[in-house]
mmCIF file with all atom_site columns, C-alpha atoms in Angstrom:
data_model
loop_
_atom_site.group_PDB
_atom_site.id
_atom_site.type_symbol
_atom_site.label_atom_id
_atom_site.label_alt_id
_atom_site.label_comp_id
_atom_site.label_asym_id
_atom_site.label_entity_id
_atom_site.label_seq_id
_atom_site.pdbx_PDB_ins_code
_atom_site.Cartn_x
_atom_site.Cartn_y
_atom_site.Cartn_z
_atom_site.occupancy
_atom_site.B_iso_or_equiv
_atom_site.pdbx_formal_charge
_atom_site.auth_seq_id
_atom_site.auth_comp_id
_atom_site.auth_asym_id
_atom_site.auth_atom_id
_atom_site.pdbx_PDB_model_num
ATOM 1   C CA . ALA K 1 1   ? 128.647 97.742  58.338  1.00 45.00 ? 1   ALA K CA 1
ATOM 2   C CA . MET K 1 2   ? 125.099 96.621  59.029  1.00 55.00 ? 2   MET K CA 1
ATOM 3   C CA . GLU K 1 3   ? 124.403 94.018  61.670  1.00 63.00 ? 3   GLU K CA 1
ATOM 4   C CA . THR K 1 4   ? 123.380 90.574  60.519  1.00 83.00 ? 4   THR K CA 1
ATOM 5   C CA . ILE K 1 5   ? 120.012 90.181  62.194  1.00 89.00 ? 5   ILE K CA 1
ATOM 6   C CA . LEU K 1 6   ? 119.560 86.995  64.203  1.00 92.00 ? 6   LEU K CA 1
ATOM 7   C CA . PHE K 1 7   ? 115.905 86.236  63.526  1.00 92.00 ? 7   PHE K CA 1
ATOM 8   C CA . THR K 1 8   ? 115.457 83.979  66.554  1.00 92.00 ? 8   THR K CA 1
ATOM 9   C CA . LYS K 1 9   ? 115.619 87.168  68.649  1.00 95.00 ? 9   LYS K CA 1
ATOM 10  C CA . LEU K 1 10  ? 112.461 88.377  66.906  1.00 94.00 ? 10  LEU K CA 1
ATOM 11  C CA . HIS K 1 11  ? 110.254 85.487  68.042  1.00 90.00 ? 11  HIS K CA 1
ATOM 12  C CA . PRO K 1 12  ? 108.578 85.144  71.421  1.00 86.00 ? 12  PRO K CA 1
ATOM 13  C CA . PRO K 1 13  ? 109.722 82.072  73.375  1.00 80.00 ? 13  PRO K CA 1
ATOM 14  C CA . LEU K 1 14  ? 107.438 79.081  72.978  1.00 75.00 ? 14  LEU K CA 1
ATOM 15  C CA . ILE K 1 15  ? 104.942 78.970  75.813  1.00 68.00 ? 15  ILE K CA 1
ATOM 16  C CA . SER K 1 16  ? 103.834 75.651  77.262  1.00 64.00 ? 16  SER K CA 1
ATOM 17  C CA . MET K 1 17  ? 100.123 74.991  76.726  1.00 56.00 ? 17  MET K CA 1
ATOM 18  C CA . LYS K 1 18  ? 99.942  73.657  80.280  1.00 62.00 ? 18  LYS K CA 1
ATOM 19  C CA . ILE K 1 19  ? 100.281 77.073  81.891  1.00 66.00 ? 19  ILE K CA 1
ATOM 20  C CA . VAL K 1 20  ? 97.740  78.492  84.285  1.00 68.00 ? 20  VAL K CA 1
ATOM 21  C CA . GLY K 1 21  ? 95.295  80.970  82.791  1.00 70.00 ? 21  GLY K CA 1
ATOM 22  C CA . ARG K 1 22  ? 96.009  84.420  84.237  1.00 77.00 ? 22  ARG K CA 1
ATOM 23  C CA . SER K 1 23  ? 92.739  85.991  83.167  1.00 81.00 ? 23  SER K CA 1
ATOM 24  C CA . ARG K 1 24  ? 92.884  88.781  85.786  1.00 83.00 ? 24  ARG K CA 1
ATOM 25  C CA . LEU K 1 25  ? 96.259  89.905  84.391  1.00 87.00 ? 25  LEU K CA 1
ATOM 26  C CA . VAL K 1 26  ? 95.329  89.365  80.746  1.00 85.00 ? 26  VAL K CA 1
ATOM 27  C CA . GLU K 1 27  ? 92.390  91.666  81.488  1.00 85.00 ? 27  GLU K CA 1
ATOM 28  C CA . ARG K 1 28  ? 94.804  94.338  82.810  1.00 87.00 ? 28  ARG K CA 1
ATOM 29  C CA . LEU K 1 29  ? 96.746  94.201  79.550  1.00 86.00 ? 29  LEU K CA 1
ATOM 30  C CA . LYS K 1 30  ? 93.577  94.728  77.501  1.00 82.00 ? 30  LYS K CA 1
ATOM 31  C CA . SER K 1 31  ? 93.415  98.483  77.986  1.00 79.00 ? 31  SER K CA 1
ATOM 32  C CA . LEU K 1 32  ? 96.893  99.023  76.589  1.00 87.00 ? 32  LEU K CA 1
ATOM 33  C CA . ARG K 1 33  ? 98.426  102.346 77.540  1.00 92.00 ? 33  ARG K CA 1
ATOM 34  C CA . PRO K 1 34  ? 101.348 103.702 75.486  1.00 93.00 ? 34  PRO K CA 1
ATOM 35  C CA . PHE K 1 35  ? 103.820 102.059 77.869  1.00 96.00 ? 35  PHE K CA 1
ATOM 36  C CA . THR K 1 36  ? 103.478 98.828  79.849  1.00 96.00 ? 36  THR K CA 1
ATOM 37  C CA . LEU K 1 37  ? 106.154 97.782  82.327  1.00 96.00 ? 37  LEU K CA 1
ATOM 38  C CA . LEU K 1 38  ? 106.357 94.203  83.619  1.00 96.00 ? 38  LEU K CA 1
ATOM 39  C CA . CYS K 1 39  ? 108.933 94.370  86.377  1.00 96.00 ? 39  CYS K CA 1
ATOM 40  C CA . ALA K 1 40  ? 109.678 91.371  88.627  1.00 95.00 ? 40  ALA K CA 1
ATOM 41  C CA . PRO K 1 41  ? 112.533 89.005  89.551  1.00 92.00 ? 41  PRO K CA 1
ATOM 42  C CA . PRO K 1 42  ? 113.179 85.935  87.373  1.00 90.00 ? 42  PRO K CA 1
ATOM 43  C CA . GLY K 1 43  ? 110.616 83.144  87.559  1.00 86.00 ? 43  GLY K CA 1
ATOM 44  C CA . PHE K 1 44  ? 107.534 85.318  88.055  1.00 88.00 ? 44  PHE K CA 1
ATOM 45  C CA . GLY K 1 45  ? 106.144 84.537  84.599  1.00 87.00 ? 45  GLY K CA 1
ATOM 46  C CA . LYS K 1 46  ? 106.549 87.934  82.878  1.00 91.00 ? 46  LYS K CA 1
ATOM 47  C CA . THR K 1 47  ? 107.247 86.552  79.402  1.00 89.00 ? 47  THR K CA 1
ATOM 48  C CA . THR K 1 48  ? 104.730 83.730  79.859  1.00 87.00 ? 48  THR K CA 1
ATOM 49  C CA . LEU K 1 49  ? 102.005 86.261  80.682  1.00 89.00 ? 49  LEU K CA 1
ATOM 50  C CA . ILE K 1 50  ? 102.599 88.163  77.433  1.00 91.00 ? 50  ILE K CA 1
ATOM 51  C CA . GLY K 1 51  ? 102.593 84.846  75.558  1.00 86.00 ? 51  GLY K CA 1
ATOM 52  C CA . GLU K 1 52  ? 99.224  83.930  77.054  1.00 85.00 ? 52  GLU K CA 1
ATOM 53  C CA . TRP K 1 53  ? 97.806  87.385  76.348  1.00 88.00 ? 53  TRP K CA 1
ATOM 54  C CA . MET K 1 54  ? 98.962  87.026  72.710  1.00 87.00 ? 54  MET K CA 1
ATOM 55  C CA . ARG K 1 55  ? 97.355  83.604  72.429  1.00 83.00 ? 55  ARG K CA 1
ATOM 56  C CA . VAL K 1 56  ? 94.044  84.580  74.048  1.00 83.00 ? 56  VAL K CA 1
ATOM 57  C CA . ASN K 1 57  ? 93.663  87.642  71.827  1.00 84.00 ? 57  ASN K CA 1
ATOM 58  C CA . GLU K 1 58  ? 95.312  86.174  68.706  1.00 83.00 ? 58  GLU K CA 1
ATOM 59  C CA . LEU K 1 59  ? 97.737  89.101  68.608  1.00 85.00 ? 59  LEU K CA 1
ATOM 60  C CA . LYS K 1 60  ? 100.805 89.479  66.457  1.00 87.00 ? 60  LYS K CA 1
ATOM 61  C CA . LEU K 1 61  ? 103.499 91.437  68.255  1.00 92.00 ? 61  LEU K CA 1
ATOM 62  C CA . ALA K 1 62  ? 106.795 92.972  67.208  1.00 96.00 ? 62  ALA K CA 1
ATOM 63  C CA . TRP K 1 63  ? 109.076 91.049  69.569  1.00 96.00 ? 63  TRP K CA 1
ATOM 64  C CA . LEU K 1 64  ? 112.704 91.576  70.551  1.00 97.00 ? 64  LEU K CA 1
ATOM 65  C CA . SER K 1 65  ? 114.505 89.315  73.033  1.00 96.00 ? 65  SER K CA 1
ATOM 66  C CA . LEU K 1 66  ? 117.406 91.379  74.308  1.00 97.00 ? 66  LEU K CA 1
ATOM 67  C CA . ASP K 1 67  ? 120.829 90.139  75.349  1.00 96.00 ? 67  ASP K CA 1
ATOM 68  C CA . ALA K 1 68  ? 124.065 91.740  76.589  1.00 96.00 ? 68  ALA K CA 1
ATOM 69  C CA . ASP K 1 69  ? 125.334 92.276  73.021  1.00 95.00 ? 69  ASP K CA 1
ATOM 70  C CA . ASP K 1 70  ? 122.493 94.743  72.401  1.00 96.00 ? 70  ASP K CA 1
ATOM 71  C CA . ASN K 1 71  ? 124.161 97.484  74.459  1.00 96.00 ? 71  ASN K CA 1
ATOM 72  C CA . ASP K 1 72  ? 125.288 99.180  71.267  1.00 93.00 ? 72  ASP K CA 1
ATOM 73  C CA . ALA K 1 73  ? 122.881 101.910 70.144  1.00 91.00 ? 73  ALA K CA 1
ATOM 74  C CA . SER K 1 74  ? 123.078 101.245 66.401  1.00 89.00 ? 74  SER K CA 1
ATOM 75  C CA . ARG K 1 75  ? 122.692 97.498  66.894  1.00 92.00 ? 75  ARG K CA 1
ATOM 76  C CA . PHE K 1 76  ? 119.762 98.152  69.228  1.00 95.00 ? 76  PHE K CA 1
ATOM 77  C CA . ILE K 1 77  ? 118.005 100.388 66.676  1.00 94.00 ? 77  ILE K CA 1
ATOM 78  C CA . SER K 1 78  ? 118.675 97.871  63.885  1.00 93.00 ? 78  SER K CA 1
ATOM 79  C CA . TYR K 1 79  ? 116.999 95.163  65.959  1.00 96.00 ? 79  TYR K CA 1
ATOM 80  C CA . VAL K 1 80  ? 114.040 97.354  66.934  1.00 96.00 ? 80  VAL K CA 1
ATOM 81  C CA . ILE K 1 81  ? 113.480 98.144  63.231  1.00 96.00 ? 81  ILE K CA 1
ATOM 82  C CA . ALA K 1 82  ? 113.793 94.450  62.320  1.00 96.00 ? 82  ALA K CA 1
ATOM 83  C CA . ALA K 1 83  ? 111.214 93.583  65.016  1.00 97.00 ? 83  ALA K CA 1
ATOM 84  C CA . LEU K 1 84  ? 108.787 96.251  63.745  1.00 97.00 ? 84  LEU K CA 1
ATOM 85  C CA . GLN K 1 85  ? 109.294 95.040  60.171  1.00 96.00 ? 85  GLN K CA 1
ATOM 86  C CA . THR K 1 86  ? 107.962 91.599  61.122  1.00 96.00 ? 86  THR K CA 1
ATOM 87  C CA . ILE K 1 87  ? 104.602 93.412  61.411  1.00 96.00 ? 87  ILE K CA 1
ATOM 88  C CA . LYS K 1 88  ? 104.970 96.094  58.707  1.00 95.00 ? 88  LYS K CA 1
ATOM 89  C CA . PRO K 1 89  ? 107.920 95.517  56.333  1.00 95.00 ? 89  PRO K CA 1
ATOM 90  C CA . GLU K 1 90  ? 108.029 99.142  55.193  1.00 95.00 ? 90  GLU K CA 1
ATOM 91  C CA . ILE K 1 91  ? 108.677 100.622 58.668  1.00 96.00 ? 91  ILE K CA 1
ATOM 92  C CA . GLY K 1 92  ? 112.164 102.038 59.166  1.00 95.00 ? 92  GLY K CA 1
ATOM 93  C CA . ALA K 1 93  ? 113.302 101.959 55.539  1.00 94.00 ? 93  ALA K CA 1
ATOM 94  C CA . THR K 1 94  ? 114.565 105.556 55.703  1.00 93.00 ? 94  THR K CA 1
ATOM 95  C CA . SER K 1 95  ? 116.135 105.019 59.130  1.00 93.00 ? 95  SER K CA 1
ATOM 96  C CA . THR K 1 96  ? 118.011 101.964 57.831  1.00 91.00 ? 96  THR K CA 1
ATOM 97  C CA . LEU K 1 97  ? 119.225 103.947 54.826  1.00 90.00 ? 97  LEU K CA 1
ATOM 98  C CA . LEU K 1 98  ? 120.454 106.749 57.105  1.00 89.00 ? 98  LEU K CA 1
ATOM 99  C CA . MET K 1 99  ? 122.366 104.215 59.210  1.00 88.00 ? 99  MET K CA 1
ATOM 100 C CA . GLN K 1 100 ? 123.942 102.582 56.154  1.00 86.00 ? 100 GLN K CA 1
ATOM 101 C CA . THR K 1 101 ? 124.940 105.749 54.321  1.00 85.00 ? 101 THR K CA 1
ATOM 102 C CA . SER K 1 102 ? 126.031 108.047 57.119  1.00 76.00 ? 102 SER K CA 1
ATOM 103 C CA . PRO K 1 103 ? 128.669 106.613 59.451  1.00 65.00 ? 103 PRO K CA 1
ATOM 104 C CA . VAL K 1 104 ? 127.888 109.259 62.061  1.00 67.00 ? 104 VAL K CA 1
ATOM 105 C CA . ALA K 1 105 ? 124.143 109.661 61.588  1.00 66.00 ? 105 ALA K CA 1
ATOM 106 C CA . ASP K 1 106 ? 122.654 111.222 64.676  1.00 83.00 ? 106 ASP K CA 1
ATOM 107 C CA . PHE K 1 107 ? 120.485 108.707 66.537  1.00 85.00 ? 107 PHE K CA 1
ATOM 108 C CA . LYS K 1 108 ? 117.784 111.308 67.191  1.00 86.00 ? 108 LYS K CA 1
ATOM 109 C CA . THR K 1 109 ? 117.465 111.835 63.410  1.00 90.00 ? 109 THR K CA 1
ATOM 110 C CA . ILE K 1 110 ? 117.270 108.082 62.802  1.00 92.00 ? 110 ILE K CA 1
ATOM 111 C CA . LEU K 1 111 ? 114.752 107.671 65.617  1.00 92.00 ? 111 LEU K CA 1
ATOM 112 C CA . SER K 1 112 ? 112.643 110.644 64.489  1.00 93.00 ? 112 SER K CA 1
ATOM 113 C CA . SER K 1 113 ? 112.389 109.096 61.031  1.00 94.00 ? 113 SER K CA 1
ATOM 114 C CA . LEU K 1 114 ? 111.294 105.797 62.611  1.00 96.00 ? 114 LEU K CA 1
ATOM 115 C CA . LEU K 1 115 ? 108.718 107.532 64.827  1.00 96.00 ? 115 LEU K CA 1
ATOM 116 C CA . ASN K 1 116 ? 107.348 109.341 61.751  1.00 95.00 ? 116 ASN K CA 1
ATOM 117 C CA . ASP K 1 117 ? 106.875 105.961 60.052  1.00 96.00 ? 117 ASP K CA 1
ATOM 118 C CA . LEU K 1 118 ? 104.999 104.710 63.109  1.00 96.00 ? 118 LEU K CA 1
ATOM 119 C CA . THR K 1 119 ? 102.838 107.838 63.221  1.00 94.00 ? 119 THR K CA 1
ATOM 120 C CA . LYS K 1 120 ? 101.576 107.069 59.690  1.00 94.00 ? 120 LYS K CA 1
ATOM 121 C CA . GLN K 1 121 ? 100.285 103.631 60.709  1.00 94.00 ? 121 GLN K CA 1
ATOM 122 C CA . ASP K 1 122 ? 96.528  103.063 60.696  1.00 93.00 ? 122 ASP K CA 1
ATOM 123 C CA . SER K 1 123 ? 96.538  100.179 63.167  1.00 92.00 ? 123 SER K CA 1
ATOM 124 C CA . THR K 1 124 ? 98.171  99.652  66.551  1.00 93.00 ? 124 THR K CA 1
ATOM 125 C CA . ILE K 1 125 ? 101.633 98.127  66.631  1.00 95.00 ? 125 ILE K CA 1
ATOM 126 C CA . ILE K 1 126 ? 102.770 96.473  69.860  1.00 95.00 ? 126 ILE K CA 1
ATOM 127 C CA . LEU K 1 127 ? 106.523 96.307  70.437  1.00 97.00 ? 127 LEU K CA 1
ATOM 128 C CA . VAL K 1 128 ? 107.817 94.021  73.194  1.00 97.00 ? 128 VAL K CA 1
ATOM 129 C CA . LEU K 1 129 ? 111.339 94.474  74.550  1.00 98.00 ? 129 LEU K CA 1
ATOM 130 C CA . ASP K 1 130 ? 111.953 91.321  76.586  1.00 96.00 ? 130 ASP K CA 1
ATOM 131 C CA . ASP K 1 131 ? 114.670 91.241  79.308  1.00 96.00 ? 131 ASP K CA 1
ATOM 132 C CA . TYR K 1 132 ? 115.457 94.957  79.228  1.00 98.00 ? 132 TYR K CA 1
ATOM 133 C CA . HIS K 1 133 ? 117.527 94.551  82.431  1.00 97.00 ? 133 HIS K CA 1
ATOM 134 C CA . VAL K 1 134 ? 120.474 93.383  80.267  1.00 98.00 ? 134 VAL K CA 1
ATOM 135 C CA . ILE K 1 135 ? 120.683 96.920  78.836  1.00 98.00 ? 135 ILE K CA 1
ATOM 136 C CA . HIS K 1 136 ? 122.975 99.290  80.730  1.00 97.00 ? 136 HIS K CA 1
ATOM 137 C CA . ALA K 1 137 ? 124.057 101.644 77.921  1.00 96.00 ? 137 ALA K CA 1
ATOM 138 C CA . ASP K 1 138 ? 122.964 105.160 78.765  1.00 95.00 ? 138 ASP K CA 1
ATOM 139 C CA . ALA K 1 139 ? 122.581 105.985 75.058  1.00 93.00 ? 139 ALA K CA 1
ATOM 140 C CA . ILE K 1 140 ? 119.881 103.298 74.741  1.00 95.00 ? 140 ILE K CA 1
ATOM 141 C CA . HIS K 1 141 ? 118.026 104.431 77.876  1.00 96.00 ? 141 HIS K CA 1
ATOM 142 C CA . LYS K 1 142 ? 117.987 107.909 76.301  1.00 94.00 ? 142 LYS K CA 1
ATOM 143 C CA . LEU K 1 143 ? 116.616 106.515 73.003  1.00 94.00 ? 143 LEU K CA 1
ATOM 144 C CA . LEU K 1 144 ? 113.758 104.837 74.867  1.00 95.00 ? 144 LEU K CA 1
ATOM 145 C CA . ALA K 1 145 ? 113.072 107.953 76.930  1.00 93.00 ? 145 ALA K CA 1
ATOM 146 C CA . PHE K 1 146 ? 112.910 109.906 73.652  1.00 93.00 ? 146 PHE K CA 1
ATOM 147 C CA . ILE K 1 147 ? 110.302 107.455 72.300  1.00 93.00 ? 147 ILE K CA 1
ATOM 148 C CA . LEU K 1 148 ? 108.319 107.686 75.545  1.00 93.00 ? 148 LEU K CA 1
ATOM 149 C CA . ASP K 1 149 ? 108.408 111.479 75.354  1.00 90.00 ? 149 ASP K CA 1
ATOM 150 C CA . HIS K 1 150 ? 107.164 111.473 71.727  1.00 91.00 ? 150 HIS K CA 1
ATOM 151 C CA . PRO K 1 151 ? 104.948 108.362 71.591  1.00 90.00 ? 151 PRO K CA 1
ATOM 152 C CA . PRO K 1 152 ? 103.344 107.731 68.175  1.00 93.00 ? 152 PRO K CA 1
ATOM 153 C CA . ALA K 1 153 ? 99.592  107.262 68.611  1.00 92.00 ? 153 ALA K CA 1
ATOM 154 C CA . MET K 1 154 ? 99.703  103.764 67.128  1.00 93.00 ? 154 MET K CA 1
ATOM 155 C CA . LEU K 1 155 ? 102.677 102.416 69.108  1.00 95.00 ? 155 LEU K CA 1
ATOM 156 C CA . ARG K 1 156 ? 102.308 100.420 72.312  1.00 95.00 ? 156 ARG K CA 1
ATOM 157 C CA . LEU K 1 157 ? 105.572 99.600  74.049  1.00 96.00 ? 157 LEU K CA 1
ATOM 158 C CA . ILE K 1 158 ? 105.843 96.681  76.485  1.00 96.00 ? 158 ILE K CA 1
ATOM 159 C CA . VAL K 1 159 ? 109.043 96.169  78.472  1.00 97.00 ? 159 VAL K CA 1
ATOM 160 C CA . THR K 1 160 ? 109.823 93.142  80.652  1.00 96.00 ? 160 THR K CA 1
ATOM 161 C CA . THR K 1 161 ? 112.662 93.606  83.121  1.00 97.00 ? 161 THR K CA 1
ATOM 162 C CA . ARG K 1 162 ? 113.976 92.459  86.492  1.00 96.00 ? 162 ARG K CA 1
ATOM 163 C CA . SER K 1 163 ? 114.581 96.007  87.716  1.00 96.00 ? 163 SER K CA 1
ATOM 164 C CA . ASP K 1 164 ? 113.135 99.438  86.987  1.00 96.00 ? 164 ASP K CA 1
ATOM 165 C CA . PRO K 1 165 ? 114.682 101.004 83.896  1.00 96.00 ? 165 PRO K CA 1
ATOM 166 C CA . PRO K 1 166 ? 115.834 104.636 84.213  1.00 94.00 ? 166 PRO K CA 1
ATOM 167 C CA . PHE K 1 167 ? 112.823 106.017 82.353  1.00 93.00 ? 167 PHE K CA 1
ATOM 168 C CA . PRO K 1 168 ? 110.699 108.958 83.562  1.00 91.00 ? 168 PRO K CA 1
ATOM 169 C CA . LEU K 1 169 ? 108.223 106.573 85.228  1.00 94.00 ? 169 LEU K CA 1
ATOM 170 C CA . ALA K 1 170 ? 106.748 109.110 87.675  1.00 94.00 ? 170 ALA K CA 1
ATOM 171 C CA . ARG K 1 171 ? 105.968 111.488 84.819  1.00 93.00 ? 171 ARG K CA 1
ATOM 172 C CA . LEU K 1 172 ? 104.411 108.718 82.704  1.00 93.00 ? 172 LEU K CA 1
ATOM 173 C CA . ARG K 1 173 ? 102.399 107.566 85.714  1.00 94.00 ? 173 ARG K CA 1
ATOM 174 C CA . SER K 1 174 ? 101.050 111.052 86.415  1.00 95.00 ? 174 SER K CA 1
ATOM 175 C CA . ARG K 1 175 ? 100.056 111.484 82.760  1.00 93.00 ? 175 ARG K CA 1
ATOM 176 C CA . GLY K 1 176 ? 98.177  108.159 82.782  1.00 92.00 ? 176 GLY K CA 1
ATOM 177 C CA . LEU K 1 177 ? 100.456 106.686 80.100  1.00 93.00 ? 177 LEU K CA 1
ATOM 178 C CA . LEU K 1 178 ? 101.805 103.779 82.140  1.00 95.00 ? 178 LEU K CA 1
ATOM 179 C CA . THR K 1 179 ? 100.517 100.318 83.068  1.00 94.00 ? 179 THR K CA 1
ATOM 180 C CA . GLU K 1 180 ? 102.641 98.516  85.664  1.00 95.00 ? 180 GLU K CA 1
ATOM 181 C CA . ILE K 1 181 ? 102.563 94.818  86.463  1.00 94.00 ? 181 ILE K CA 1
ATOM 182 C CA . ARG K 1 182 ? 104.918 93.898  89.277  1.00 95.00 ? 182 ARG K CA 1
ATOM 183 C CA . ALA K 1 183 ? 105.901 90.882  91.366  1.00 91.00 ? 183 ALA K CA 1
ATOM 184 C CA . ASP K 1 184 ? 102.921 91.313  93.701  1.00 90.00 ? 184 ASP K CA 1
ATOM 185 C CA . ASP K 1 185 ? 100.545 91.240  90.714  1.00 89.00 ? 185 ASP K CA 1
ATOM 186 C CA . LEU K 1 186 ? 102.293 88.238  89.164  1.00 89.00 ? 186 LEU K CA 1
ATOM 187 C CA . ARG K 1 187 ? 102.243 86.102  92.320  1.00 84.00 ? 187 ARG K CA 1
ATOM 188 C CA . PHE K 1 188 ? 99.816  83.201  92.050  1.00 78.00 ? 188 PHE K CA 1
ATOM 189 C CA . THR K 1 189 ? 96.649  83.616  94.064  1.00 77.00 ? 189 THR K CA 1
ATOM 190 C CA . ALA K 1 190 ? 95.570  80.571  96.078  1.00 73.00 ? 190 ALA K CA 1
ATOM 191 C CA . ASP K 1 191 ? 93.238  79.537  93.217  1.00 77.00 ? 191 ASP K CA 1
ATOM 192 C CA . GLU K 1 192 ? 95.957  79.917  90.593  1.00 75.00 ? 192 GLU K CA 1
ATOM 193 C CA . ALA K 1 193 ? 98.410  77.977  92.768  1.00 70.00 ? 193 ALA K CA 1
ATOM 194 C CA . ALA K 1 194 ? 95.858  75.174  93.099  1.00 74.00 ? 194 ALA K CA 1
ATOM 195 C CA . GLU K 1 195 ? 95.284  75.075  89.341  1.00 76.00 ? 195 GLU K CA 1
ATOM 196 C CA . PHE K 1 196 ? 99.035  75.102  88.689  1.00 70.00 ? 196 PHE K CA 1
ATOM 197 C CA . LEU K 1 197 ? 99.903  72.337  91.161  1.00 67.00 ? 197 LEU K CA 1
ATOM 198 C CA . ASN K 1 198 ? 96.949  70.060  90.495  1.00 66.00 ? 198 ASN K CA 1
ATOM 199 C CA . GLN K 1 199 ? 96.276  70.571  86.794  1.00 71.00 ? 199 GLN K CA 1
ATOM 200 C CA . SER K 1 200 ? 99.495  71.780  85.167  1.00 66.00 ? 200 SER K CA 1
ATOM 201 C CA . MET K 1 201 ? 101.754 69.680  87.405  1.00 68.00 ? 201 MET K CA 1
ATOM 202 C CA . GLU K 1 202 ? 99.151  66.913  87.961  1.00 72.00 ? 202 GLU K CA 1
ATOM 203 C CA . LEU K 1 203 ? 99.999  66.571  91.649  1.00 72.00 ? 203 LEU K CA 1
ATOM 204 C CA . ASN K 1 204 ? 96.509  66.165  93.161  1.00 76.00 ? 204 ASN K CA 1
ATOM 205 C CA . LEU K 1 205 ? 97.402  67.924  96.403  1.00 74.00 ? 205 LEU K CA 1
ATOM 206 C CA . SER K 1 206 ? 94.957  68.685  99.200  1.00 78.00 ? 206 SER K CA 1
ATOM 207 C CA . SER K 1 207 ? 93.848  72.284  99.725  1.00 77.00 ? 207 SER K CA 1
ATOM 208 C CA . THR K 1 208 ? 95.828  72.319  103.004 1.00 81.00 ? 208 THR K CA 1
ATOM 209 C CA . ASP K 1 209 ? 99.029  71.322  101.174 1.00 75.00 ? 209 ASP K CA 1
ATOM 210 C CA . ILE K 1 210 ? 98.376  73.926  98.488  1.00 71.00 ? 210 ILE K CA 1
ATOM 211 C CA . ALA K 1 211 ? 97.750  76.665  101.051 1.00 74.00 ? 211 ALA K CA 1
ATOM 212 C CA . ALA K 1 212 ? 100.993 75.753  102.850 1.00 78.00 ? 212 ALA K CA 1
ATOM 213 C CA . LEU K 1 213 ? 102.989 75.769  99.607  1.00 74.00 ? 213 LEU K CA 1
ATOM 214 C CA . GLU K 1 214 ? 101.438 78.995  98.435  1.00 71.00 ? 214 GLU K CA 1
ATOM 215 C CA . GLU K 1 215 ? 102.243 80.671  101.750 1.00 77.00 ? 215 GLU K CA 1
ATOM 216 C CA . HIS K 1 216 ? 105.769 79.254  101.813 1.00 74.00 ? 216 HIS K CA 1
ATOM 217 C CA . THR K 1 217 ? 106.593 80.410  98.274  1.00 71.00 ? 217 THR K CA 1
ATOM 218 C CA . GLU K 1 218 ? 104.512 83.607  98.526  1.00 68.00 ? 218 GLU K CA 1
ATOM 219 C CA . GLY K 1 219 ? 102.991 82.719  95.162  1.00 63.00 ? 219 GLY K CA 1
ATOM 220 C CA . TRP K 1 220 ? 106.343 82.803  93.364  1.00 71.00 ? 220 TRP K CA 1
ATOM 221 C CA . ILE K 1 221 ? 105.804 80.623  90.291  1.00 66.00 ? 221 ILE K CA 1
ATOM 222 C CA . ALA K 1 222 ? 109.367 79.369  89.797  1.00 62.00 ? 222 ALA K CA 1
ATOM 223 C CA . SER K 1 223 ? 109.578 78.443  93.474  1.00 64.00 ? 223 SER K CA 1
ATOM 224 C CA . LEU K 1 224 ? 106.251 76.605  93.346  1.00 53.00 ? 224 LEU K CA 1
#
């Protein structure tokens, strides 16, 4: 039986317009490598950063907000296809057919068919997997590793997570295929903290107060 797709999972969360512009980080996202990893604890603004980057560049992304129920490989693939189809409706038609008709279709076959569809694309498709830390199924980690080992030229994968996923990160790093944005990058600088506290939060604090807060919270947005 095919999953009923919950379409709210395919939309990025609404981002408040009162956020602080993170131009230095938006700039880092510009030169998109095949794989981008945003890894930091909760409250560091991972999802918000992608939302701002989308808004600044007027991008349309294939988006999937993951939850604990997605630890089933066939459900996961169904959702990834549904996310990609929000950009190009024809992607994954064969893969979906394979999943519907063959109860024991091999995931590599299904995935290869999907990657072939992506290889035929003439424009870049950006797929965001938000909250990947909820995934613990080894089968799904293997699916992602397979994609990262055979990346279609037109696919850019962005993963937000609270902890490093078990992907071959060192290998991707050495091949120049990986962009990493971590907690230290996401921390507010003193200027960003000032803009956040005085403009977004309308607090009108003195620079001394801001410096003290920024030092105390170490630039952690949620804490600020």
